[in-house]
Structures are given as structure tokens and as C-alpha cells.
Amino acid sequence: MNDDLKALIRTIPDFPKPGIQFRDITTLLLDPHGLAETVKRMAAATLGPVDLVAGIEARGFLFAAALAVPLKAGVLLIRKDGKLPGATIAEDYALEYGQDRIAMHEDALVPGQRVLLVDDLIATGGTARAAIRLLRKAGASVEQAQFVIDLPDLGGAAALAADGVRVDALFAFPGH
């Protein structure tokens, strides 16, 4: 069955630039059984109870919300800086060429809450590592991150593991 789900993820060559093999989850999202099975497997891989599922903008929101329901948890949104109303806290992180910044509401969690970080894909881990730093700065306990896809050649999962976070992904694809 794992291969059936993996087959629902299409590869678009040379997007967004030459040499990149873009792993497109929109085809997985279009398949009701595939989406339901993906969420079921992610829920089964979750360690212990969690209070909040934090989703990284934008596709992480979809999986965080769907996963929060069976986990009986709330959803915390991690967005690009400047997109949330009200008071926020933020974290900078490096991009291939430059910097970026993510943010969350400063009152989004109570210190000590257990947070599961979720996104559709982990590549270099830059955004996920920044999200973990941000959540921990707010007082969250972050012990696990889940992704639909891992690109292990880019080292992101290993970087999160080095930060003390267990990483689970349903599928791994070679390359970038």
C-alpha cells in the first residue's frame, strides 16, 4: 500500500529551476483515499499525546489541520513574517541566497505544551529548524516532526535529529 500512496505524488522535472525534481503533493491531495490514508499513517506515527500540531505555511497547514482532528489537538500556524494579525514572535533563518523570517502569535501556546511540527516536505531543514527554535523560544516541548516527503540527500531530517527532534516521513525520494 505504501507504493500506492507514493505513486500519487507526481514528479515535475526542472521546477522551479533546471535540475530540480519537484515532488508535487497536489495529486495526493486530490485522491480522497490517499489523503485519508496519509493522515491515518501520520497519526499512527505520532509519539504520545500532543497538545498542538504546528503547520508550516502553506502546505503544512493542510496536514496539520487534518492530523489535529484524530489527535484531538489544536492547530498552531507558523507563517511568513508579517502575515499574522496581532502580536507575534519571529525567527530568522538562512536561505540559499539570503534570509527569511517566520512567525507565530506570541500567545499561541502555553509554555510546556507538547507540539508536533508538520509539513509536507523536508529538504535542507532550514525552515523546519527555524520553526522548532521559534516554538521552543515560546516554551513548547517539541520532540517530533512529521513530513509526508523527505529528500534525505539534502540532509534536513539529519539536521533536525541533531537538534534532538525525532523525524518521521512517509516517503523518501532521492535527489533534490
Short mmCIF file of N, CA and C in Angstrom, two decimals:
data_model
loop_
_atom_site.label_atom_id
_atom_site.label_comp_id
_atom_site.label_asym_id
_atom_site.label_seq_id
_atom_site.Cartn_x
_atom_site.Cartn_y
_atom_site.Cartn_z
N MET A 1 0.83 -1.22 0.00
CA MET A 1 0.00 0.00 0.00
C MET A 1 0.86 1.27 0.00
N ASN A 2 2.04 1.21 0.62
CA ASN A 2 2.92 2.37 0.66
C ASN A 2 3.29 2.84 -0.75
N ASP A 3 3.58 1.87 -1.64
CA ASP A 3 3.90 2.22 -3.01
C ASP A 3 2.71 2.85 -3.72
N ASP A 4 1.49 2.41 -3.37
CA ASP A 4 0.30 3.01 -3.96
C ASP A 4 0.19 4.48 -3.61
N LEU A 5 0.45 4.81 -2.35
CA LEU A 5 0.41 6.22 -1.94
C LEU A 5 1.54 7.02 -2.57
N LYS A 6 2.72 6.44 -2.59
CA LYS A 6 3.87 7.14 -3.17
C LYS A 6 3.62 7.43 -4.65
N ALA A 7 2.92 6.53 -5.32
CA ALA A 7 2.60 6.74 -6.74
C ALA A 7 1.67 7.92 -6.96
N LEU A 8 0.97 8.36 -5.91
CA LEU A 8 0.07 9.51 -6.02
C LEU A 8 0.83 10.84 -5.99
N ILE A 9 2.11 10.80 -5.70
CA ILE A 9 2.93 12.01 -5.68
C ILE A 9 3.66 12.10 -7.02
N ARG A 10 3.33 13.14 -7.78
CA ARG A 10 3.97 13.23 -9.10
C ARG A 10 5.26 14.04 -9.01
N THR A 11 6.13 13.75 -9.94
CA THR A 11 7.39 14.46 -10.05
C THR A 11 7.34 15.37 -11.26
N ILE A 12 7.67 16.63 -11.05
CA ILE A 12 7.70 17.60 -12.13
C ILE A 12 9.16 18.01 -12.32
N PRO A 13 9.78 17.56 -13.41
CA PRO A 13 11.20 17.87 -13.61
C PRO A 13 11.44 19.34 -13.93
N ASP A 14 12.59 19.81 -13.48
CA ASP A 14 13.06 21.17 -13.78
C ASP A 14 12.14 22.27 -13.27
N PHE A 15 11.52 22.04 -12.11
CA PHE A 15 10.69 23.07 -11.48
C PHE A 15 11.16 23.23 -10.04
N PRO A 16 11.38 24.40 -9.55
CA PRO A 16 11.20 25.71 -10.18
C PRO A 16 12.39 26.16 -11.02
N LYS A 17 13.45 25.32 -11.05
CA LYS A 17 14.59 25.67 -11.91
C LYS A 17 15.21 24.38 -12.43
N PRO A 18 16.01 24.47 -13.47
CA PRO A 18 16.61 23.27 -14.05
C PRO A 18 17.37 22.43 -13.03
N GLY A 19 17.19 21.12 -13.13
CA GLY A 19 17.86 20.18 -12.25
C GLY A 19 17.08 19.78 -11.01
N ILE A 20 16.01 20.51 -10.72
CA ILE A 20 15.19 20.20 -9.55
C ILE A 20 14.09 19.22 -9.98
N GLN A 21 13.90 18.19 -9.18
CA GLN A 21 12.80 17.25 -9.36
C GLN A 21 11.75 17.60 -8.31
N PHE A 22 10.74 18.39 -8.69
CA PHE A 22 9.74 18.87 -7.74
C PHE A 22 8.77 17.75 -7.41
N ARG A 23 8.60 17.45 -6.12
CA ARG A 23 7.67 16.41 -5.66
C ARG A 23 6.35 17.10 -5.33
N ASP A 24 5.37 16.87 -6.18
CA ASP A 24 4.08 17.57 -6.13
C ASP A 24 3.04 16.74 -5.38
N ILE A 25 2.61 17.24 -4.22
CA ILE A 25 1.61 16.52 -3.43
C ILE A 25 0.18 16.85 -3.82
N THR A 26 -0.03 17.77 -4.76
CA THR A 26 -1.41 18.12 -5.10
C THR A 26 -2.17 16.92 -5.64
N THR A 27 -1.48 16.02 -6.30
CA THR A 27 -2.14 14.81 -6.80
C THR A 27 -2.53 13.88 -5.66
N LEU A 28 -1.75 13.82 -4.60
CA LEU A 28 -2.11 13.07 -3.40
C LEU A 28 -3.33 13.70 -2.73
N LEU A 29 -3.35 15.01 -2.64
CA LEU A 29 -4.47 15.72 -2.01
C LEU A 29 -5.77 15.52 -2.78
N LEU A 30 -5.69 15.34 -4.08
CA LEU A 30 -6.89 15.14 -4.90
C LEU A 30 -7.53 13.77 -4.72
N ASP A 31 -6.79 12.83 -4.17
CA ASP A 31 -7.27 11.46 -4.01
C ASP A 31 -7.81 11.27 -2.59
N PRO A 32 -9.13 11.13 -2.42
CA PRO A 32 -9.70 11.04 -1.06
C PRO A 32 -9.12 9.90 -0.24
N HIS A 33 -8.98 8.73 -0.84
CA HIS A 33 -8.42 7.59 -0.10
C HIS A 33 -6.94 7.85 0.24
N GLY A 34 -6.20 8.38 -0.70
CA GLY A 34 -4.78 8.66 -0.47
C GLY A 34 -4.58 9.68 0.65
N LEU A 35 -5.38 10.73 0.64
CA LEU A 35 -5.29 11.75 1.68
C LEU A 35 -5.65 11.16 3.05
N ALA A 36 -6.75 10.41 3.09
CA ALA A 36 -7.18 9.81 4.36
C ALA A 36 -6.13 8.84 4.89
N GLU A 37 -5.55 8.04 4.02
CA GLU A 37 -4.54 7.07 4.42
C GLU A 37 -3.26 7.77 4.88
N THR A 38 -2.92 8.86 4.23
CA THR A 38 -1.74 9.64 4.64
C THR A 38 -1.92 10.17 6.06
N VAL A 39 -3.08 10.75 6.34
CA VAL A 39 -3.35 11.30 7.68
C VAL A 39 -3.39 10.17 8.70
N LYS A 40 -3.99 9.05 8.35
CA LYS A 40 -4.06 7.90 9.26
C LYS A 40 -2.65 7.42 9.62
N ARG A 41 -1.77 7.33 8.65
CA ARG A 41 -0.40 6.87 8.91
C ARG A 41 0.39 7.89 9.72
N MET A 42 0.17 9.16 9.46
CA MET A 42 0.87 10.17 10.24
C MET A 42 0.38 10.14 11.69
N ALA A 43 -0.91 9.96 11.89
CA ALA A 43 -1.45 9.88 13.26
C ALA A 43 -0.86 8.67 13.98
N ALA A 44 -0.76 7.55 13.30
CA ALA A 44 -0.22 6.33 13.91
C ALA A 44 1.26 6.49 14.28
N ALA A 45 1.97 7.34 13.57
CA ALA A 45 3.40 7.54 13.83
C ALA A 45 3.66 8.58 14.92
N THR A 46 2.61 9.22 15.42
CA THR A 46 2.78 10.27 16.42
C THR A 46 3.11 9.66 17.77
N LEU A 47 4.15 10.20 18.40
CA LEU A 47 4.58 9.75 19.73
C LEU A 47 3.72 10.41 20.79
N GLY A 48 3.08 9.60 21.61
CA GLY A 48 2.35 10.12 22.75
C GLY A 48 1.33 11.18 22.42
N PRO A 49 0.68 11.70 23.42
CA PRO A 49 -0.29 12.78 23.17
C PRO A 49 0.41 14.09 22.83
N VAL A 50 -0.24 14.89 22.02
CA VAL A 50 0.25 16.23 21.71
C VAL A 50 -0.88 17.22 21.98
N ASP A 51 -0.49 18.41 22.35
CA ASP A 51 -1.48 19.46 22.61
C ASP A 51 -1.79 20.26 21.36
N LEU A 52 -0.75 20.48 20.54
CA LEU A 52 -0.90 21.30 19.34
C LEU A 52 -0.14 20.65 18.19
N VAL A 53 -0.68 20.81 16.99
CA VAL A 53 0.03 20.42 15.77
C VAL A 53 0.37 21.72 15.06
N ALA A 54 1.66 21.99 14.92
CA ALA A 54 2.12 23.21 14.28
C ALA A 54 2.38 22.93 12.81
N GLY A 55 1.71 23.68 11.94
CA GLY A 55 1.89 23.53 10.50
C GLY A 55 2.65 24.72 9.94
N ILE A 56 3.60 24.41 9.05
CA ILE A 56 4.40 25.46 8.41
C ILE A 56 3.70 25.87 7.11
N GLU A 57 3.59 27.18 6.90
CA GLU A 57 2.95 27.74 5.71
C GLU A 57 3.59 27.18 4.45
N ALA A 58 2.84 26.82 3.48
CA ALA A 58 1.40 26.77 3.37
C ALA A 58 0.88 25.33 3.37
N ARG A 59 1.57 24.44 2.70
CA ARG A 59 1.03 23.07 2.61
C ARG A 59 1.05 22.36 3.95
N GLY A 60 1.92 22.76 4.86
CA GLY A 60 1.91 22.17 6.19
C GLY A 60 0.61 22.43 6.93
N PHE A 61 -0.07 23.55 6.60
CA PHE A 61 -1.37 23.85 7.21
C PHE A 61 -2.36 22.73 6.94
N LEU A 62 -2.36 22.22 5.70
CA LEU A 62 -3.33 21.20 5.30
C LEU A 62 -3.17 19.94 6.15
N PHE A 63 -1.93 19.48 6.28
CA PHE A 63 -1.69 18.25 7.03
C PHE A 63 -1.82 18.47 8.53
N ALA A 64 -1.43 19.64 9.02
CA ALA A 64 -1.58 19.93 10.45
C ALA A 64 -3.05 19.91 10.86
N ALA A 65 -3.89 20.56 10.09
CA ALA A 65 -5.32 20.60 10.43
C ALA A 65 -5.94 19.20 10.35
N ALA A 66 -5.64 18.47 9.31
CA ALA A 66 -6.20 17.13 9.17
C ALA A 66 -5.70 16.20 10.28
N LEU A 67 -4.45 16.32 10.65
CA LEU A 67 -3.85 15.46 11.67
C LEU A 67 -4.32 15.84 13.07
N ALA A 68 -4.60 17.10 13.30
CA ALA A 68 -5.05 17.54 14.62
C ALA A 68 -6.37 16.90 15.02
N VAL A 69 -7.23 16.62 14.06
CA VAL A 69 -8.55 16.05 14.38
C VAL A 69 -8.42 14.69 15.07
N PRO A 70 -7.77 13.68 14.45
CA PRO A 70 -7.68 12.40 15.15
C PRO A 70 -6.80 12.46 16.41
N LEU A 71 -5.88 13.43 16.47
CA LEU A 71 -5.02 13.55 17.65
C LEU A 71 -5.68 14.37 18.77
N LYS A 72 -6.87 14.91 18.48
CA LYS A 72 -7.59 15.74 19.44
C LYS A 72 -6.70 16.88 19.97
N ALA A 73 -6.08 17.56 19.01
CA ALA A 73 -5.16 18.65 19.32
C ALA A 73 -5.60 19.91 18.59
N GLY A 74 -5.07 21.02 19.02
CA GLY A 74 -5.29 22.28 18.32
C GLY A 74 -4.27 22.44 17.19
N VAL A 75 -4.46 23.48 16.38
CA VAL A 75 -3.57 23.76 15.26
C VAL A 75 -2.91 25.12 15.48
N LEU A 76 -1.59 25.13 15.36
CA LEU A 76 -0.82 26.36 15.50
C LEU A 76 -0.22 26.67 14.13
N LEU A 77 -0.42 27.88 13.66
CA LEU A 77 0.06 28.28 12.34
C LEU A 77 1.42 28.97 12.45
N ILE A 78 2.37 28.49 11.65
CA ILE A 78 3.67 29.14 11.54
C ILE A 78 3.72 29.74 10.14
N ARG A 79 3.79 31.06 10.09
CA ARG A 79 3.67 31.78 8.83
C ARG A 79 4.89 32.62 8.52
N LYS A 80 4.94 33.07 7.29
CA LYS A 80 5.94 34.05 6.92
C LYS A 80 5.67 35.31 7.74
N ASP A 81 6.74 35.99 8.14
CA ASP A 81 6.61 37.18 8.96
C ASP A 81 5.74 38.23 8.28
N GLY A 82 4.91 38.88 9.06
CA GLY A 82 4.04 39.94 8.54
C GLY A 82 2.68 39.46 8.07
N LYS A 83 2.39 38.17 8.18
CA LYS A 83 1.12 37.63 7.70
C LYS A 83 0.09 37.40 8.80
N LEU A 84 0.51 37.45 10.05
CA LEU A 84 -0.39 37.21 11.17
C LEU A 84 -0.81 38.52 11.81
N PRO A 85 -2.10 38.66 12.15
CA PRO A 85 -2.53 39.86 12.87
C PRO A 85 -2.14 39.74 14.34
N GLY A 86 -2.00 40.86 15.00
CA GLY A 86 -1.70 40.81 16.43
C GLY A 86 -0.21 40.65 16.70
N ALA A 87 0.10 40.49 17.99
CA ALA A 87 1.48 40.39 18.44
C ALA A 87 2.06 39.02 18.08
N THR A 88 3.28 39.04 17.54
CA THR A 88 3.94 37.80 17.13
C THR A 88 5.36 37.74 17.68
N ILE A 89 5.91 36.53 17.64
CA ILE A 89 7.33 36.33 17.85
C ILE A 89 7.85 35.71 16.56
N ALA A 90 9.12 35.93 16.26
CA ALA A 90 9.64 35.51 14.96
C ALA A 90 11.02 34.92 15.10
N GLU A 91 11.43 34.23 14.04
CA GLU A 91 12.74 33.60 13.99
C GLU A 91 13.29 33.74 12.58
N ASP A 92 14.53 34.18 12.47
CA ASP A 92 15.20 34.29 11.17
C ASP A 92 15.86 32.97 10.81
N TYR A 93 16.01 32.74 9.52
CA TYR A 93 16.75 31.56 9.06
C TYR A 93 17.36 31.87 7.70
N ALA A 94 18.40 31.11 7.39
CA ALA A 94 19.14 31.34 6.15
C ALA A 94 18.50 30.60 4.99
N LEU A 95 18.50 31.25 3.85
CA LEU A 95 18.10 30.65 2.58
C LEU A 95 19.37 30.44 1.76
N GLU A 96 19.24 29.80 0.62
CA GLU A 96 20.40 29.60 -0.24
C GLU A 96 21.07 30.94 -0.57
N TYR A 97 20.24 31.94 -0.84
CA TYR A 97 20.74 33.29 -1.13
C TYR A 97 19.96 34.28 -0.29
N GLY A 98 20.37 34.49 0.94
CA GLY A 98 19.71 35.49 1.76
C GLY A 98 19.11 34.93 3.04
N GLN A 99 18.14 35.66 3.56
CA GLN A 99 17.49 35.34 4.83
C GLN A 99 15.99 35.36 4.65
N ASP A 100 15.29 34.69 5.56
CA ASP A 100 13.85 34.78 5.64
C ASP A 100 13.47 34.76 7.11
N ARG A 101 12.19 34.92 7.38
CA ARG A 101 11.72 35.03 8.77
C ARG A 101 10.34 34.40 8.86
N ILE A 102 10.14 33.57 9.89
CA ILE A 102 8.82 33.01 10.15
C ILE A 102 8.34 33.49 11.50
N ALA A 103 7.01 33.44 11.69
CA ALA A 103 6.43 33.98 12.91
C ALA A 103 5.23 33.15 13.36
N MET A 104 4.88 33.35 14.62
CA MET A 104 3.66 32.78 15.18
C MET A 104 3.11 33.78 16.19
N HIS A 105 1.84 33.65 16.53
CA HIS A 105 1.29 34.53 17.55
C HIS A 105 2.00 34.27 18.88
N GLU A 106 2.30 35.37 19.59
CA GLU A 106 3.04 35.20 20.84
C GLU A 106 2.22 34.48 21.91
N ASP A 107 0.92 34.47 21.76
CA ASP A 107 0.06 33.77 22.73
C ASP A 107 -0.51 32.46 22.18
N ALA A 108 0.14 31.90 21.16
CA ALA A 108 -0.38 30.69 20.51
C ALA A 108 -0.24 29.44 21.36
N LEU A 109 0.63 29.46 22.33
CA LEU A 109 0.79 28.27 23.17
C LEU A 109 1.11 28.66 24.59
N VAL A 110 0.87 27.70 25.47
CA VAL A 110 1.21 27.84 26.88
C VAL A 110 2.54 27.12 27.08
N PRO A 111 3.52 27.75 27.71
CA PRO A 111 4.80 27.07 27.92
C PRO A 111 4.59 25.67 28.51
N GLY A 112 5.34 24.72 27.96
CA GLY A 112 5.23 23.34 28.39
C GLY A 112 4.32 22.49 27.51
N GLN A 113 3.53 23.12 26.65
CA GLN A 113 2.67 22.33 25.77
C GLN A 113 3.51 21.50 24.82
N ARG A 114 2.99 20.30 24.52
CA ARG A 114 3.66 19.37 23.61
C ARG A 114 3.20 19.69 22.19
N VAL A 115 4.15 19.97 21.31
CA VAL A 115 3.84 20.39 19.95
C VAL A 115 4.48 19.43 18.95
N LEU A 116 3.68 18.99 18.00
CA LEU A 116 4.15 18.19 16.87
C LEU A 116 4.28 19.12 15.68
N LEU A 117 5.46 19.18 15.08
CA LEU A 117 5.68 20.01 13.90
C LEU A 117 5.38 19.20 12.65
N VAL A 118 4.64 19.78 11.71
CA VAL A 118 4.22 19.07 10.50
C VAL A 118 4.43 19.96 9.27
N ASP A 119 4.93 19.33 8.21
CA ASP A 119 4.99 20.00 6.91
C ASP A 119 4.89 18.93 5.83
N ASP A 120 4.70 19.36 4.60
CA ASP A 120 4.55 18.37 3.52
C ASP A 120 5.88 17.76 3.13
N LEU A 121 6.99 18.53 3.25
CA LEU A 121 8.26 18.05 2.73
C LEU A 121 9.41 18.63 3.55
N ILE A 122 10.43 17.82 3.76
CA ILE A 122 11.67 18.32 4.37
C ILE A 122 12.79 18.12 3.37
N ALA A 123 13.51 19.21 3.11
CA ALA A 123 14.65 19.18 2.19
C ALA A 123 15.91 19.50 3.00
N THR A 124 16.32 20.76 3.03
CA THR A 124 17.52 21.12 3.79
C THR A 124 17.23 21.27 5.28
N GLY A 125 15.98 21.46 5.63
CA GLY A 125 15.59 21.60 7.03
C GLY A 125 15.65 23.00 7.57
N GLY A 126 16.00 23.98 6.75
CA GLY A 126 16.14 25.35 7.25
C GLY A 126 14.88 25.91 7.87
N THR A 127 13.76 25.77 7.19
CA THR A 127 12.50 26.31 7.71
C THR A 127 12.05 25.51 8.93
N ALA A 128 12.14 24.19 8.87
CA ALA A 128 11.72 23.35 10.00
C ALA A 128 12.57 23.63 11.23
N ARG A 129 13.87 23.78 11.06
CA ARG A 129 14.74 24.08 12.20
C ARG A 129 14.39 25.44 12.81
N ALA A 130 14.09 26.42 11.96
CA ALA A 130 13.69 27.73 12.46
C ALA A 130 12.37 27.62 13.21
N ALA A 131 11.44 26.81 12.70
CA ALA A 131 10.15 26.62 13.37
C ALA A 131 10.34 25.98 14.75
N ILE A 132 11.24 25.02 14.83
CA ILE A 132 11.50 24.38 16.12
C ILE A 132 12.11 25.38 17.10
N ARG A 133 13.06 26.18 16.64
CA ARG A 133 13.65 27.22 17.50
C ARG A 133 12.57 28.19 17.98
N LEU A 134 11.68 28.57 17.07
CA LEU A 134 10.60 29.51 17.40
C LEU A 134 9.67 28.90 18.45
N LEU A 135 9.26 27.67 18.24
CA LEU A 135 8.36 27.00 19.18
C LEU A 135 9.02 26.85 20.55
N ARG A 136 10.27 26.46 20.55
CA ARG A 136 10.98 26.29 21.82
C ARG A 136 11.19 27.62 22.52
N LYS A 137 11.43 28.67 21.73
CA LYS A 137 11.58 30.01 22.32
C LYS A 137 10.29 30.41 23.05
N ALA A 138 9.15 29.95 22.53
CA ALA A 138 7.86 30.25 23.15
C ALA A 138 7.56 29.31 24.33
N GLY A 139 8.44 28.32 24.56
CA GLY A 139 8.26 27.43 25.69
C GLY A 139 7.67 26.07 25.37
N ALA A 140 7.51 25.75 24.09
CA ALA A 140 6.93 24.46 23.70
C ALA A 140 7.93 23.33 23.89
N SER A 141 7.39 22.15 24.10
CA SER A 141 8.18 20.93 24.06
C SER A 141 7.99 20.34 22.67
N VAL A 142 9.06 20.31 21.88
CA VAL A 142 9.00 19.80 20.51
C VAL A 142 9.95 18.62 20.42
N GLU A 143 9.39 17.42 20.34
CA GLU A 143 10.20 16.21 20.30
C GLU A 143 10.08 15.46 18.98
N GLN A 144 9.09 15.83 18.16
CA GLN A 144 8.85 15.09 16.92
C GLN A 144 8.40 16.05 15.82
N ALA A 145 8.85 15.73 14.61
CA ALA A 145 8.38 16.44 13.41
C ALA A 145 8.00 15.37 12.38
N GLN A 146 6.93 15.63 11.67
CA GLN A 146 6.47 14.69 10.65
C GLN A 146 6.33 15.39 9.31
N PHE A 147 6.67 14.63 8.28
CA PHE A 147 6.60 15.13 6.91
C PHE A 147 6.01 14.03 6.04
N VAL A 148 5.36 14.44 4.98
CA VAL A 148 4.89 13.45 4.01
C VAL A 148 6.10 12.95 3.23
N ILE A 149 6.98 13.87 2.82
CA ILE A 149 8.12 13.54 1.97
C ILE A 149 9.42 14.00 2.61
N ASP A 150 10.43 13.15 2.54
CA ASP A 150 11.79 13.50 2.94
C ASP A 150 12.68 13.40 1.70
N LEU A 151 13.53 14.39 1.51
CA LEU A 151 14.58 14.35 0.50
C LEU A 151 15.89 14.16 1.26
N PRO A 152 16.21 12.91 1.64
CA PRO A 152 17.34 12.67 2.54
C PRO A 152 18.69 13.14 2.01
N ASP A 153 18.85 13.21 0.71
CA ASP A 153 20.12 13.67 0.15
C ASP A 153 20.44 15.11 0.54
N LEU A 154 19.42 15.87 0.92
CA LEU A 154 19.63 17.28 1.28
C LEU A 154 19.89 17.48 2.77
N GLY A 155 19.73 16.44 3.59
CA GLY A 155 20.17 16.47 4.97
C GLY A 155 19.28 17.11 6.01
N GLY A 156 18.08 17.51 5.66
CA GLY A 156 17.21 18.19 6.63
C GLY A 156 16.80 17.32 7.80
N ALA A 157 16.42 16.08 7.53
CA ALA A 157 16.00 15.19 8.63
C ALA A 157 17.15 14.95 9.59
N ALA A 158 18.34 14.77 9.06
CA ALA A 158 19.51 14.56 9.91
C ALA A 158 19.78 15.80 10.77
N ALA A 159 19.58 16.98 10.21
CA ALA A 159 19.80 18.22 10.96
C ALA A 159 18.79 18.35 12.10
N LEU A 160 17.54 17.99 11.86
CA LEU A 160 16.54 18.02 12.93
C LEU A 160 16.87 17.00 14.00
N ALA A 161 17.31 15.81 13.60
CA ALA A 161 17.70 14.78 14.57
C ALA A 161 18.84 15.30 15.44
N ALA A 162 19.78 16.03 14.84
CA ALA A 162 20.90 16.60 15.61
C ALA A 162 20.40 17.65 16.60
N ASP A 163 19.23 18.23 16.32
CA ASP A 163 18.61 19.20 17.24
C ASP A 163 17.74 18.51 18.29
N GLY A 164 17.77 17.17 18.33
CA GLY A 164 17.01 16.43 19.33
C GLY A 164 15.57 16.18 18.98
N VAL A 165 15.23 16.21 17.70
CA VAL A 165 13.86 16.00 17.25
C VAL A 165 13.78 14.71 16.45
N ARG A 166 12.82 13.86 16.81
CA ARG A 166 12.59 12.65 16.02
C ARG A 166 11.87 13.07 14.74
N VAL A 167 12.36 12.56 13.62
CA VAL A 167 11.77 12.90 12.32
C VAL A 167 11.15 11.65 11.72
N ASP A 168 9.91 11.78 11.30
CA ASP A 168 9.21 10.72 10.58
C ASP A 168 8.72 11.28 9.26
N ALA A 169 8.88 10.50 8.20
CA ALA A 169 8.36 10.86 6.89
C ALA A 169 7.78 9.61 6.27
N LEU A 170 6.68 9.78 5.54
CA LEU A 170 6.06 8.62 4.91
C LEU A 170 6.84 8.12 3.72
N PHE A 171 7.45 9.05 2.97
CA PHE A 171 8.14 8.68 1.75
C PHE A 171 9.47 9.40 1.65
N ALA A 172 10.45 8.73 1.06
CA ALA A 172 11.72 9.36 0.76
C ALA A 172 11.94 9.29 -0.75
N PHE A 173 12.45 10.37 -1.29
CA PHE A 173 12.78 10.46 -2.69
C PHE A 173 14.24 10.87 -2.81
N PRO A 174 14.99 10.27 -3.71
CA PRO A 174 16.39 10.67 -3.90
C PRO A 174 16.48 12.02 -4.61
N GLY A 175 17.65 12.66 -4.46
CA GLY A 175 17.91 13.90 -5.18
C GLY A 175 17.30 15.10 -4.53
N HIS A 176 17.13 16.20 -5.35
CA HIS A 176 16.52 17.41 -4.82
C HIS A 176 15.26 17.74 -5.55
#
